[in-house]
Amino acid sequence: MTPFELVDWPCPAPGGGTREEMALAFDKRRENRLLVLPAWFDEANKLRRLTVEVMRRLDLAGIDCVLPDLPGCNESTAKLADQTLASWRTAAAAATEHFAATHVLTVRAGALLAPEGLPGWRYAPVGGRPVLRAMLRARTIAAKEAGRSERTEDLQAMARSEGIELAGWHVGAEMFRELEGAEAPPGLAEIEQAALGGPALWLRAEPDEDAAQADALAAMVAIGMAGA
Amino acid sequence: MTEGHHLAPSRSAIDAQLRAILGDVLGLDAERVAGFDSDTGLFGHLPELDSMAVAGLLTEMEDRLDIVIDDDDVDGEMLETYGGLLAFAEGKAAAA
């Protein structure tokens, strides 16, 4: 199995300058170079293995792939609560440029960060509102289980002004407000879950993997890039 | 508008949908999920079914069964067993 590399890349920092962020890369300076924008929050954990398995397959198909950490996630030293939709879009655009990506594959809410003008695919895209809805619901259910009562409307009002912790993720007020109306920009070809021939792994209670789904997704991207 | 366009799905259709959703969430094949009866324990009985997984389950039920689930609908009884969840889904679909 080809090992991947963990590399640093300069990500624009708020207030100017850059901060080193990490990326998982299969980079042999090949012509076809795919930027992979991961799923977010809880779904990032559920889909990490599928995402990297797809990259392994694309590497074998002669395609360089890079999966950058979003600021505030994984190995990043930035605070998640400080992040905004704009800061993540800036990060995605900077990663595109730094790694000279020719194409992009977004996963779930990663579609919200698709760099303008970069061709590619969005796998099972989801808007900002459903992302928040699922996490708000997880919080109200957990509160109920703990014998407390939290109402979604109250949590939303608090989140819009102060930010909120949802399922262990600190979502800043600006990010929360932005996500309430965020839709994926048009331009990418959509790959629906049904095309992968299996159940959605982000629904799974515990992270899992599915080689057949990774094969299917990688094949669609590889064929698309070969023909481009 | 065509008559009967908004007929609620039948009870067996809801049962089948709900089993399929639970199979996806729990990572079980159709055979295992077919073995669920009304007393099969869910939330509080299966450690992997945490609040995030339940949130995903409810959201998927809304999508696939075309229902809306409010905060007030969600309680321990409805989530505790397969029978409780099915009765809830049937009630919601009939009211939709």
PDB file of C-alpha atoms in Angstrom:
ATOM      1  CA  MET A   1       0.000   0.000   0.000  1.00  0.00           C
ATOM      2  CA  THR A   2       1.397   3.403  -0.928  1.00  0.00           C
ATOM      3  CA  PRO A   3       2.022   5.443   2.187  1.00  0.00           C
ATOM      4  CA  PHE A   4       0.580   8.906   2.341  1.00  0.00           C
ATOM      5  CA  GLU A   5       2.502  11.872   3.648  1.00  0.00           C
ATOM      6  CA  LEU A   6       1.488  14.357   6.288  1.00  0.00           C
ATOM      7  CA  VAL A   7       2.572  17.754   5.030  1.00  0.00           C
ATOM      8  CA  ASP A   8       2.243  21.321   6.239  1.00  0.00           C
ATOM      9  CA  TRP A   9       0.688  24.014   4.123  1.00  0.00           C
ATOM     10  CA  PRO A  10       0.375  27.766   4.725  1.00  0.00           C
ATOM     11  CA  CYS A  11      -3.185  28.709   5.565  1.00  0.00           C
ATOM     12  CA  PRO A  12      -4.179  32.385   5.727  1.00  0.00           C
ATOM     13  CA  ALA A  13      -4.592  33.462   9.342  1.00  0.00           C
ATOM     14  CA  PRO A  14      -7.135  36.003  10.498  1.00  0.00           C
ATOM     15  CA  GLY A  15      -5.554  39.443  10.687  1.00  0.00           C
ATOM     16  CA  GLY A  16      -2.908  38.636   8.087  1.00  0.00           C
ATOM     17  CA  GLY A  17      -0.011  36.246   7.734  1.00  0.00           C
ATOM     18  CA  THR A  18      -0.316  32.490   7.566  1.00  0.00           C
ATOM     19  CA  ARG A  19      -0.504  29.564   9.948  1.00  0.00           C
ATOM     20  CA  GLU A  20       0.748  26.069   9.176  1.00  0.00           C
ATOM     21  CA  GLU A  21      -2.027  23.544   8.795  1.00  0.00           C
ATOM     22  CA  MET A  22      -1.634  19.865   8.051  1.00  0.00           C
ATOM     23  CA  ALA A  23      -2.740  17.902   5.032  1.00  0.00           C
ATOM     24  CA  LEU A  24      -2.789  14.208   4.236  1.00  0.00           C
ATOM     25  CA  ALA A  25      -1.308  13.919   0.772  1.00  0.00           C
ATOM     26  CA  PHE A  26      -0.545  11.388  -1.937  1.00  0.00           C
ATOM     27  CA  ASP A  27       1.650  13.701  -3.946  1.00  0.00           C
ATOM     28  CA  LYS A  28       3.986  12.519  -6.694  1.00  0.00           C
ATOM     29  CA  ARG A  29       3.812  15.785  -8.663  1.00  0.00           C
ATOM     30  CA  ARG A  30       1.479  14.195 -11.148  1.00  0.00           C
ATOM     31  CA  GLU A  31      -0.637  16.075 -13.678  1.00  0.00           C
ATOM     32  CA  ASN A  32      -4.038  15.252 -12.210  1.00  0.00           C
ATOM     33  CA  ARG A  33      -4.307  16.738  -8.738  1.00  0.00           C
ATOM     34  CA  LEU A  34      -7.415  16.395  -6.602  1.00  0.00           C
ATOM     35  CA  LEU A  35      -8.254  18.558  -3.592  1.00  0.00           C
ATOM     36  CA  VAL A  36     -10.506  16.673  -1.167  1.00  0.00           C
ATOM     37  CA  LEU A  37     -12.689  18.789   1.135  1.00  0.00           C
ATOM     38  CA  PRO A  38     -13.879  16.614   3.999  1.00  0.00           C
ATOM     39  CA  ALA A  39     -17.204  16.246   5.782  1.00  0.00           C
ATOM     40  CA  TRP A  40     -17.678  18.343   8.918  1.00  0.00           C
ATOM     41  CA  PHE A  41     -17.996  17.800  12.646  1.00  0.00           C
ATOM     42  CA  ASP A  42     -19.375  14.402  13.632  1.00  0.00           C
ATOM     43  CA  GLU A  43     -19.658  13.363   9.985  1.00  0.00           C
ATOM     44  CA  ALA A  44     -15.939  14.044   9.556  1.00  0.00           C
ATOM     45  CA  ASN A  45     -15.218  11.162  11.928  1.00  0.00           C
ATOM     46  CA  LYS A  46     -17.753   8.859  10.347  1.00  0.00           C
ATOM     47  CA  LEU A  47     -16.469   9.498   6.830  1.00  0.00           C
ATOM     48  CA  ARG A  48     -12.717   9.866   7.407  1.00  0.00           C
ATOM     49  CA  ARG A  49     -11.913   6.285   6.540  1.00  0.00           C
ATOM     50  CA  LEU A  50     -14.059   6.250   3.395  1.00  0.00           C
ATOM     51  CA  THR A  51     -12.483   9.541   2.335  1.00  0.00           C
ATOM     52  CA  VAL A  52      -8.913   8.284   2.728  1.00  0.00           C
ATOM     53  CA  GLU A  53      -9.765   4.920   1.156  1.00  0.00           C
ATOM     54  CA  VAL A  54     -11.033   6.783  -1.914  1.00  0.00           C
ATOM     55  CA  MET A  55      -7.749   8.720  -1.997  1.00  0.00           C
ATOM     56  CA  ARG A  56      -5.712   5.487  -1.817  1.00  0.00           C
ATOM     57  CA  ARG A  57      -7.583   4.183  -4.850  1.00  0.00           C
ATOM     58  CA  LEU A  58      -7.135   7.414  -6.774  1.00  0.00           C
ATOM     59  CA  ASP A  59      -3.414   7.382  -5.976  1.00  0.00           C
ATOM     60  CA  LEU A  60      -3.201   3.920  -7.554  1.00  0.00           C
ATOM     61  CA  ALA A  61      -5.080   5.318 -10.545  1.00  0.00           C
ATOM     62  CA  GLY A  62      -2.344   7.922 -11.039  1.00  0.00           C
ATOM     63  CA  ILE A  63      -4.068  10.860  -9.388  1.00  0.00           C
ATOM     64  CA  ASP A  64      -2.452  13.004  -6.700  1.00  0.00           C
ATOM     65  CA  CYS A  65      -4.839  13.710  -3.818  1.00  0.00           C
ATOM     66  CA  VAL A  66      -4.607  16.056  -0.883  1.00  0.00           C
ATOM     67  CA  LEU A  67      -6.898  16.259   2.127  1.00  0.00           C
ATOM     68  CA  PRO A  68      -6.257  19.472   4.091  1.00  0.00           C
ATOM     69  CA  ASP A  69      -7.229  19.917   7.719  1.00  0.00           C
ATOM     70  CA  LEU A  70      -9.746  22.702   8.050  1.00  0.00           C
ATOM     71  CA  PRO A  71      -8.528  25.305  10.566  1.00  0.00           C
ATOM     72  CA  GLY A  72      -9.741  24.332  14.020  1.00  0.00           C
ATOM     73  CA  CYS A  73     -10.030  20.623  13.125  1.00  0.00           C
ATOM     74  CA  ASN A  74      -7.772  17.591  13.524  1.00  0.00           C
ATOM     75  CA  GLU A  75      -4.143  18.705  14.048  1.00  0.00           C
ATOM     76  CA  SER A  76      -4.887  22.406  13.656  1.00  0.00           C
ATOM     77  CA  THR A  77      -3.783  24.705  16.465  1.00  0.00           C
ATOM     78  CA  ALA A  78      -6.481  27.237  15.554  1.00  0.00           C
ATOM     79  CA  LYS A  79      -9.612  27.347  17.682  1.00  0.00           C
ATOM     80  CA  LEU A  80     -12.692  25.833  16.094  1.00  0.00           C
ATOM     81  CA  ALA A  81     -14.898  28.439  17.809  1.00  0.00           C
ATOM     82  CA  ASP A  82     -13.035  31.197  15.933  1.00  0.00           C
ATOM     83  CA  GLN A  83     -13.766  29.723  12.511  1.00  0.00           C
ATOM     84  CA  THR A  84     -16.329  31.090  10.099  1.00  0.00           C
ATOM     85  CA  LEU A  85     -17.680  29.947   6.774  1.00  0.00           C
ATOM     86  CA  ALA A  86     -15.533  32.680   5.218  1.00  0.00           C
ATOM     87  CA  SER A  87     -12.345  31.538   7.016  1.00  0.00           C
ATOM     88  CA  TRP A  88     -12.914  27.961   5.844  1.00  0.00           C
ATOM     89  CA  ARG A  89     -13.619  29.117   2.287  1.00  0.00           C
ATOM     90  CA  THR A  90     -10.421  31.132   2.370  1.00  0.00           C
ATOM     91  CA  ALA A  91      -8.570  28.037   3.638  1.00  0.00           C
ATOM     92  CA  ALA A  92     -10.022  25.861   0.856  1.00  0.00           C
ATOM     93  CA  ALA A  93      -9.045  28.419  -1.776  1.00  0.00           C
ATOM     94  CA  ALA A  94      -5.525  28.704  -0.326  1.00  0.00           C
ATOM     95  CA  ALA A  95      -5.116  24.919  -0.307  1.00  0.00           C
ATOM     96  CA  THR A  96      -6.250  24.806  -3.947  1.00  0.00           C
ATOM     97  CA  GLU A  97      -3.549  27.251  -4.883  1.00  0.00           C
ATOM     98  CA  HIS A  98      -0.784  25.821  -2.692  1.00  0.00           C
ATOM     99  CA  PHE A  99      -1.267  22.264  -3.938  1.00  0.00           C
ATOM    100  CA  ALA A 100      -2.058  23.376  -7.513  1.00  0.00           C
ATOM    101  CA  ALA A 101      -5.252  21.337  -7.504  1.00  0.00           C
ATOM    102  CA  THR A 102      -6.823  20.695 -10.895  1.00  0.00           C
ATOM    103  CA  HIS A 103     -10.052  19.216  -9.514  1.00  0.00           C
ATOM    104  CA  VAL A 104     -11.995  19.026  -6.263  1.00  0.00           C
ATOM    105  CA  LEU A 105     -14.026  16.329  -4.508  1.00  0.00           C
ATOM    106  CA  THR A 106     -16.197  17.598  -1.684  1.00  0.00           C
ATOM    107  CA  VAL A 107     -17.749  15.319   0.908  1.00  0.00           C
ATOM    108  CA  ARG A 108     -21.117  16.247   2.493  1.00  0.00           C
ATOM    109  CA  ALA A 109     -20.908  19.784   3.965  1.00  0.00           C
ATOM    110  CA  GLY A 110     -17.477  20.165   2.371  1.00  0.00           C
ATOM    111  CA  ALA A 111     -19.523  21.233  -0.672  1.00  0.00           C
ATOM    112  CA  LEU A 112     -20.126  24.567   1.074  1.00  0.00           C
ATOM    113  CA  LEU A 113     -16.419  25.346   0.608  1.00  0.00           C
ATOM    114  CA  ALA A 114     -16.030  24.434  -3.076  1.00  0.00           C
ATOM    115  CA  PRO A 115     -13.458  26.834  -4.564  1.00  0.00           C
ATOM    116  CA  GLU A 116     -14.844  28.959  -7.358  1.00  0.00           C
ATOM    117  CA  GLY A 117     -13.941  27.801 -10.841  1.00  0.00           C
ATOM    118  CA  LEU A 118     -12.385  24.478  -9.784  1.00  0.00           C
ATOM    119  CA  PRO A 119     -14.134  21.590 -11.580  1.00  0.00           C
ATOM    120  CA  GLY A 120     -15.067  18.408  -9.795  1.00  0.00           C
ATOM    121  CA  TRP A 121     -17.647  16.513  -7.796  1.00  0.00           C
ATOM    122  CA  ARG A 122     -19.678  16.870  -4.662  1.00  0.00           C
ATOM    123  CA  TYR A 123     -20.473  13.634  -2.908  1.00  0.00           C
ATOM    124  CA  ALA A 124     -23.827  13.667  -1.048  1.00  0.00           C
ATOM    125  CA  PRO A 125     -23.790  17.443  -0.491  1.00  0.00           C
ATOM    126  CA  VAL A 126     -25.665  18.894   2.453  1.00  0.00           C
ATOM    127  CA  GLY A 127     -26.541  22.512   3.292  1.00  0.00           C
ATOM    128  CA  GLY A 128     -25.688  24.292   6.512  1.00  0.00           C
ATOM    129  CA  ARG A 129     -29.157  24.122   8.041  1.00  0.00           C
ATOM    130  CA  PRO A 130     -29.464  20.299   8.158  1.00  0.00           C
ATOM    131  CA  VAL A 131     -25.938  20.080   9.601  1.00  0.00           C
ATOM    132  CA  LEU A 132     -26.982  22.348  12.470  1.00  0.00           C
ATOM    133  CA  ARG A 133     -30.342  20.627  12.844  1.00  0.00           C
ATOM    134  CA  ALA A 134     -28.797  17.210  13.462  1.00  0.00           C
ATOM    135  CA  MET A 135     -26.324  18.592  16.016  1.00  0.00           C
ATOM    136  CA  LEU A 136     -28.954  20.685  17.803  1.00  0.00           C
ATOM    137  CA  ARG A 137     -31.124  17.613  17.997  1.00  0.00           C
ATOM    138  CA  ALA A 138     -28.270  15.543  19.420  1.00  0.00           C
ATOM    139  CA  ARG A 139     -27.832  18.199  22.099  1.00  0.00           C
ATOM    140  CA  THR A 140     -31.519  18.329  23.085  1.00  0.00           C
ATOM    141  CA  ILE A 141     -31.679  14.529  23.218  1.00  0.00           C
ATOM    142  CA  ALA A 142     -28.561  14.354  25.400  1.00  0.00           C
ATOM    143  CA  ALA A 143     -29.997  17.037  27.691  1.00  0.00           C
ATOM    144  CA  LYS A 144     -33.276  15.156  27.981  1.00  0.00           C
ATOM    145  CA  GLU A 145     -31.427  11.970  28.828  1.00  0.00           C
ATOM    146  CA  ALA A 146     -29.563  13.875  31.564  1.00  0.00           C
ATOM    147  CA  GLY A 147     -32.865  15.088  32.977  1.00  0.00           C
ATOM    148  CA  ARG A 148     -32.538  18.649  31.689  1.00  0.00           C
ATOM    149  CA  SER A 149     -34.839  20.342  29.230  1.00  0.00           C
ATOM    150  CA  GLU A 150     -33.376  22.396  26.399  1.00  0.00           C
ATOM    151  CA  ARG A 151     -35.468  23.856  23.613  1.00  0.00           C
ATOM    152  CA  THR A 152     -34.134  24.119  20.084  1.00  0.00           C
ATOM    153  CA  GLU A 153     -35.394  27.700  19.718  1.00  0.00           C
ATOM    154  CA  ASP A 154     -33.571  28.802  22.876  1.00  0.00           C
ATOM    155  CA  LEU A 155     -30.373  27.084  21.766  1.00  0.00           C
ATOM    156  CA  GLN A 156     -30.595  28.725  18.339  1.00  0.00           C
ATOM    157  CA  ALA A 157     -31.071  32.175  19.874  1.00  0.00           C
ATOM    158  CA  MET A 158     -28.079  31.650  22.165  1.00  0.00           C
ATOM    159  CA  ALA A 159     -25.958  30.233  19.342  1.00  0.00           C
ATOM    160  CA  ARG A 160     -26.621  33.238  17.097  1.00  0.00           C
ATOM    161  CA  SER A 161     -25.301  35.668  19.695  1.00  0.00           C
ATOM    162  CA  GLU A 162     -22.712  33.700  21.683  1.00  0.00           C
ATOM    163  CA  GLY A 163     -21.918  30.558  19.731  1.00  0.00           C
ATOM    164  CA  ILE A 164     -22.664  27.080  21.030  1.00  0.00           C
ATOM    165  CA  GLU A 165     -21.170  23.697  21.794  1.00  0.00           C
ATOM    166  CA  LEU A 166     -22.943  21.015  19.804  1.00  0.00           C
ATOM    167  CA  ALA A 167     -22.033  17.358  20.238  1.00  0.00           C
ATOM    168  CA  GLY A 168     -18.609  18.459  21.466  1.00  0.00           C
ATOM    169  CA  TRP A 169     -17.975  20.888  18.615  1.00  0.00           C
ATOM    170  CA  HIS A 170     -17.636  24.602  19.364  1.00  0.00           C
ATOM    171  CA  VAL A 171     -19.501  26.499  16.683  1.00  0.00           C
ATOM    172  CA  GLY A 172     -18.940  30.259  16.822  1.00  0.00           C
ATOM    173  CA  ALA A 173     -21.837  32.709  16.577  1.00  0.00           C
ATOM    174  CA  GLU A 174     -20.856  33.956  13.138  1.00  0.00           C
ATOM    175  CA  MET A 175     -20.385  30.418  11.806  1.00  0.00           C
ATOM    176  CA  PHE A 176     -23.763  29.418  13.248  1.00  0.00           C
ATOM    177  CA  ARG A 177     -25.543  32.371  11.623  1.00  0.00           C
ATOM    178  CA  GLU A 178     -23.800  31.738   8.301  1.00  0.00           C
ATOM    179  CA  LEU A 179     -24.662  28.044   8.326  1.00  0.00           C
ATOM    180  CA  GLU A 180     -28.352  28.710   8.892  1.00  0.00           C
ATOM    181  CA  GLY A 181     -28.572  29.917   5.303  1.00  0.00           C
ATOM    182  CA  ALA A 182     -25.558  28.297   3.659  1.00  0.00           C
ATOM    183  CA  GLU A 183     -26.114  26.360   0.457  1.00  0.00           C
ATOM    184  CA  ALA A 184     -23.502  24.672  -1.694  1.00  0.00           C
ATOM    185  CA  PRO A 185     -22.482  26.850  -4.640  1.00  0.00           C
ATOM    186  CA  PRO A 186     -23.394  25.400  -8.049  1.00  0.00           C
ATOM    187  CA  GLY A 187     -20.828  24.124 -10.503  1.00  0.00           C
ATOM    188  CA  LEU A 188     -19.810  20.683  -9.287  1.00  0.00           C
ATOM    189  CA  ALA A 189     -21.234  17.420 -10.574  1.00  0.00           C
ATOM    190  CA  GLU A 190     -23.274  15.703  -7.897  1.00  0.00           C
ATOM    191  CA  ILE A 191     -22.643  12.111  -6.801  1.00  0.00           C
ATOM    192  CA  GLU A 192     -25.614  10.865  -4.821  1.00  0.00           C
ATOM    193  CA  GLN A 193     -25.326   8.241  -2.112  1.00  0.00           C
ATOM    194  CA  ALA A 194     -27.415   5.842  -4.210  1.00  0.00           C
ATOM    195  CA  ALA A 195     -24.636   5.791  -6.821  1.00  0.00           C
ATOM    196  CA  LEU A 196     -22.300   4.170  -4.271  1.00  0.00           C
ATOM    197  CA  GLY A 197     -24.568   1.177  -3.877  1.00  0.00           C
ATOM    198  CA  GLY A 198     -24.646   1.052  -0.091  1.00  0.00           C
ATOM    199  CA  PRO A 199     -26.016   2.755   3.007  1.00  0.00           C
ATOM    200  CA  ALA A 200     -24.689   6.185   3.964  1.00  0.00           C
ATOM    201  CA  LEU A 201     -21.761   5.791   6.355  1.00  0.00           C
ATOM    202  CA  TRP A 202     -22.445   9.137   8.054  1.00  0.00           C
ATOM    203  CA  LEU A 203     -25.653   7.641   9.453  1.00  0.00           C
ATOM    204  CA  ARG A 204     -23.768   4.812  11.122  1.00  0.00           C
ATOM    205  CA  ALA A 205     -23.735   5.020  14.921  1.00  0.00           C
ATOM    206  CA  GLU A 206     -20.051   4.119  14.906  1.00  0.00           C
ATOM    207  CA  PRO A 207     -17.454   4.878  12.247  1.00  0.00           C
ATOM    208  CA  ASP A 208     -17.286   2.105   9.685  1.00  0.00           C
ATOM    209  CA  GLU A 209     -15.906   1.436   6.251  1.00  0.00           C
ATOM    210  CA  ASP A 210     -17.149  -0.010   2.997  1.00  0.00           C
ATOM    211  CA  ALA A 211     -14.625  -1.022   0.354  1.00  0.00           C
ATOM    212  CA  ALA A 212     -17.271  -1.338  -2.354  1.00  0.00           C
ATOM    213  CA  GLN A 213     -18.457   2.222  -1.755  1.00  0.00           C
ATOM    214  CA  ALA A 214     -14.870   3.498  -1.850  1.00  0.00           C
ATOM    215  CA  ASP A 215     -14.348   1.611  -5.137  1.00  0.00           C
ATOM    216  CA  ALA A 216     -17.473   3.170  -6.641  1.00  0.00           C
ATOM    217  CA  LEU A 217     -16.701   6.735  -5.604  1.00  0.00           C
ATOM    218  CA  ALA A 218     -13.049   6.501  -6.668  1.00  0.00           C
ATOM    219  CA  ALA A 219     -14.027   5.017 -10.038  1.00  0.00           C
ATOM    220  CA  MET A 220     -16.427   7.871 -10.778  1.00  0.00           C
ATOM    221  CA  VAL A 221     -13.797  10.481  -9.976  1.00  0.00           C
ATOM    222  CA  ALA A 222     -10.963   8.668 -11.771  1.00  0.00           C
ATOM    223  CA  ILE A 223     -13.012   8.193 -14.940  1.00  0.00           C
ATOM    224  CA  GLY A 224     -14.102  11.804 -14.806  1.00  0.00           C
ATOM    225  CA  MET A 225     -10.536  13.063 -14.435  1.00  0.00           C
ATOM    226  CA  ALA A 226      -9.198  10.795 -17.155  1.00  0.00           C
ATOM    227  CA  GLY A 227     -11.766  12.152 -19.566  1.00  0.00           C
ATOM    228  CA  ALA A 228     -11.300  15.776 -18.585  1.00  0.00           C
TER     229      ALA A 228
ATOM    230  CA  MET B   1     -54.886  17.497  -7.867  1.00  0.00           C
ATOM    231  CA  THR B   2     -55.188  13.761  -8.248  1.00  0.00           C
ATOM    232  CA  GLU B   3     -57.313  12.113  -5.627  1.00  0.00           C
ATOM    233  CA  GLY B   4     -55.376   9.948  -3.230  1.00  0.00           C
ATOM    234  CA  HIS B   5     -52.149  11.766  -4.013  1.00  0.00           C
ATOM    235  CA  HIS B   6     -51.396  12.312  -0.349  1.00  0.00           C
ATOM    236  CA  LEU B   7     -52.399   8.933   1.020  1.00  0.00           C
ATOM    237  CA  ALA B   8     -50.370   8.098   4.090  1.00  0.00           C
ATOM    238  CA  PRO B   9     -48.015   5.162   3.607  1.00  0.00           C
ATOM    239  CA  SER B  10     -49.318   1.827   4.842  1.00  0.00           C
ATOM    240  CA  ARG B  11     -48.243   0.460   8.205  1.00  0.00           C
ATOM    241  CA  SER B  12     -46.181  -2.276   6.592  1.00  0.00           C
ATOM    242  CA  ALA B  13     -44.449   0.268   4.368  1.00  0.00           C
ATOM    243  CA  ILE B  14     -43.521   2.335   7.430  1.00  0.00           C
ATOM    244  CA  ASP B  15     -42.328  -0.790   9.219  1.00  0.00           C
ATOM    245  CA  ALA B  16     -40.100  -1.705   6.271  1.00  0.00           C
ATOM    246  CA  GLN B  17     -38.702   1.833   5.976  1.00  0.00           C
ATOM    247  CA  LEU B  18     -37.992   2.045   9.676  1.00  0.00           C
ATOM    248  CA  ARG B  19     -36.163  -1.284   9.694  1.00  0.00           C
ATOM    249  CA  ALA B  20     -34.097  -0.148   6.707  1.00  0.00           C
ATOM    250  CA  ILE B  21     -33.134   3.096   8.488  1.00  0.00           C
ATOM    251  CA  LEU B  22     -32.179   1.229  11.672  1.00  0.00           C
ATOM    252  CA  GLY B  23     -30.122  -1.199   9.601  1.00  0.00           C
ATOM    253  CA  ASP B  24     -28.219   1.741   8.112  1.00  0.00           C
ATOM    254  CA  VAL B  25     -27.663   3.385  11.497  1.00  0.00           C
ATOM    255  CA  LEU B  26     -26.645   0.237  13.347  1.00  0.00           C
ATOM    256  CA  GLY B  27     -24.764  -1.339  10.462  1.00  0.00           C
ATOM    257  CA  LEU B  28     -26.911  -4.470  10.517  1.00  0.00           C
ATOM    258  CA  ASP B  29     -28.004  -6.516   7.540  1.00  0.00           C
ATOM    259  CA  ALA B  30     -31.660  -6.942   6.586  1.00  0.00           C
ATOM    260  CA  GLU B  31     -31.861 -10.367   8.198  1.00  0.00           C
ATOM    261  CA  ARG B  32     -30.802  -9.087  11.606  1.00  0.00           C
ATOM    262  CA  VAL B  33     -33.125  -6.102  11.418  1.00  0.00           C
ATOM    263  CA  ALA B  34     -36.001  -8.333  10.324  1.00  0.00           C
ATOM    264  CA  GLY B  35     -35.603 -10.081  13.680  1.00  0.00           C
ATOM    265  CA  PHE B  36     -36.497  -6.915  15.621  1.00  0.00           C
ATOM    266  CA  ASP B  37     -39.787  -7.220  17.475  1.00  0.00           C
ATOM    267  CA  SER B  38     -41.737  -4.582  19.370  1.00  0.00           C
ATOM    268  CA  ASP B  39     -39.743  -5.247  22.559  1.00  0.00           C
ATOM    269  CA  THR B  40     -36.307  -4.979  20.948  1.00  0.00           C
ATOM    270  CA  GLY B  41     -34.422  -2.357  22.961  1.00  0.00           C
ATOM    271  CA  LEU B  42     -32.949   0.687  21.210  1.00  0.00           C
ATOM    272  CA  PHE B  43     -31.864   3.930  22.949  1.00  0.00           C
ATOM    273  CA  GLY B  44     -30.452   3.052  26.349  1.00  0.00           C
ATOM    274  CA  HIS B  45     -29.998  -0.591  25.364  1.00  0.00           C
ATOM    275  CA  LEU B  46     -27.478  -0.305  22.538  1.00  0.00           C
ATOM    276  CA  PRO B  47     -24.333   1.535  23.660  1.00  0.00           C
ATOM    277  CA  GLU B  48     -23.461   2.610  20.129  1.00  0.00           C
ATOM    278  CA  LEU B  49     -26.814   4.367  19.754  1.00  0.00           C
ATOM    279  CA  ASP B  50     -25.749   7.670  21.318  1.00  0.00           C
ATOM    280  CA  SER B  51     -27.492  11.027  21.055  1.00  0.00           C
ATOM    281  CA  MET B  52     -25.747  11.906  17.778  1.00  0.00           C
ATOM    282  CA  ALA B  53     -26.768   8.598  16.220  1.00  0.00           C
ATOM    283  CA  VAL B  54     -30.340   9.070  17.421  1.00  0.00           C
ATOM    284  CA  ALA B  55     -30.350  12.588  15.984  1.00  0.00           C
ATOM    285  CA  GLY B  56     -29.287  11.147  12.639  1.00  0.00           C
ATOM    286  CA  LEU B  57     -31.913   8.431  12.924  1.00  0.00           C
ATOM    287  CA  LEU B  58     -34.703  10.951  13.540  1.00  0.00           C
ATOM    288  CA  THR B  59     -33.528  13.204  10.716  1.00  0.00           C
ATOM    289  CA  GLU B  60     -33.432  10.249   8.337  1.00  0.00           C
ATOM    290  CA  MET B  61     -36.962   9.248   9.458  1.00  0.00           C
ATOM    291  CA  GLU B  62     -38.138  12.762   8.584  1.00  0.00           C
ATOM    292  CA  ASP B  63     -36.596  12.504   5.120  1.00  0.00           C
ATOM    293  CA  ARG B  64     -37.691   9.006   4.223  1.00  0.00           C
ATOM    294  CA  LEU B  65     -41.123   8.997   5.878  1.00  0.00           C
ATOM    295  CA  ASP B  66     -41.883  12.626   4.971  1.00  0.00           C
ATOM    296  CA  ILE B  67     -42.753  13.583   8.559  1.00  0.00           C
ATOM    297  CA  VAL B  68     -41.628  16.378  10.899  1.00  0.00           C
ATOM    298  CA  ILE B  69     -40.428  15.457  14.382  1.00  0.00           C
ATOM    299  CA  ASP B  70     -40.611  18.202  17.030  1.00  0.00           C
ATOM    300  CA  ASP B  71     -38.580  18.483  20.239  1.00  0.00           C
ATOM    301  CA  ASP B  72     -41.660  17.614  22.256  1.00  0.00           C
ATOM    302  CA  ASP B  73     -42.174  14.388  20.308  1.00  0.00           C
ATOM    303  CA  VAL B  74     -38.874  12.962  21.440  1.00  0.00           C
ATOM    304  CA  ASP B  75     -38.989  11.090  24.702  1.00  0.00           C
ATOM    305  CA  GLY B  76     -37.497   8.011  26.271  1.00  0.00           C
ATOM    306  CA  GLU B  77     -40.531   5.846  25.667  1.00  0.00           C
ATOM    307  CA  MET B  78     -40.645   6.494  21.944  1.00  0.00           C
ATOM    308  CA  LEU B  79     -36.933   5.753  21.555  1.00  0.00           C
ATOM    309  CA  GLU B  80     -36.618   2.861  23.975  1.00  0.00           C
ATOM    310  CA  THR B  81     -37.980   0.012  21.892  1.00  0.00           C
ATOM    311  CA  TYR B  82     -38.606  -0.790  18.251  1.00  0.00           C
ATOM    312  CA  GLY B  83     -42.328  -1.020  18.999  1.00  0.00           C
ATOM    313  CA  GLY B  84     -42.319   2.456  20.536  1.00  0.00           C
ATOM    314  CA  LEU B  85     -40.512   3.962  17.582  1.00  0.00           C
ATOM    315  CA  LEU B  86     -42.774   2.232  15.057  1.00  0.00           C
ATOM    316  CA  ALA B  87     -45.946   3.372  16.852  1.00  0.00           C
ATOM    317  CA  PHE B  88     -44.584   6.910  16.873  1.00  0.00           C
ATOM    318  CA  ALA B  89     -43.734   6.828  13.148  1.00  0.00           C
ATOM    319  CA  GLU B  90     -47.162   5.425  12.290  1.00  0.00           C
ATOM    320  CA  GLY B  91     -48.885   8.129  14.321  1.00  0.00           C
ATOM    321  CA  LYS B  92     -46.836  10.864  12.643  1.00  0.00           C
ATOM    322  CA  ALA B  93     -47.409   9.509   9.139  1.00  0.00           C
ATOM    323  CA  ALA B  94     -51.155   9.214   9.720  1.00  0.00           C
ATOM    324  CA  ALA B  95     -51.280  12.824  10.936  1.00  0.00           C
ATOM    325  CA  ALA B  96     -49.121  14.175   8.091  1.00  0.00           C
TER     326      ALA B  96
END
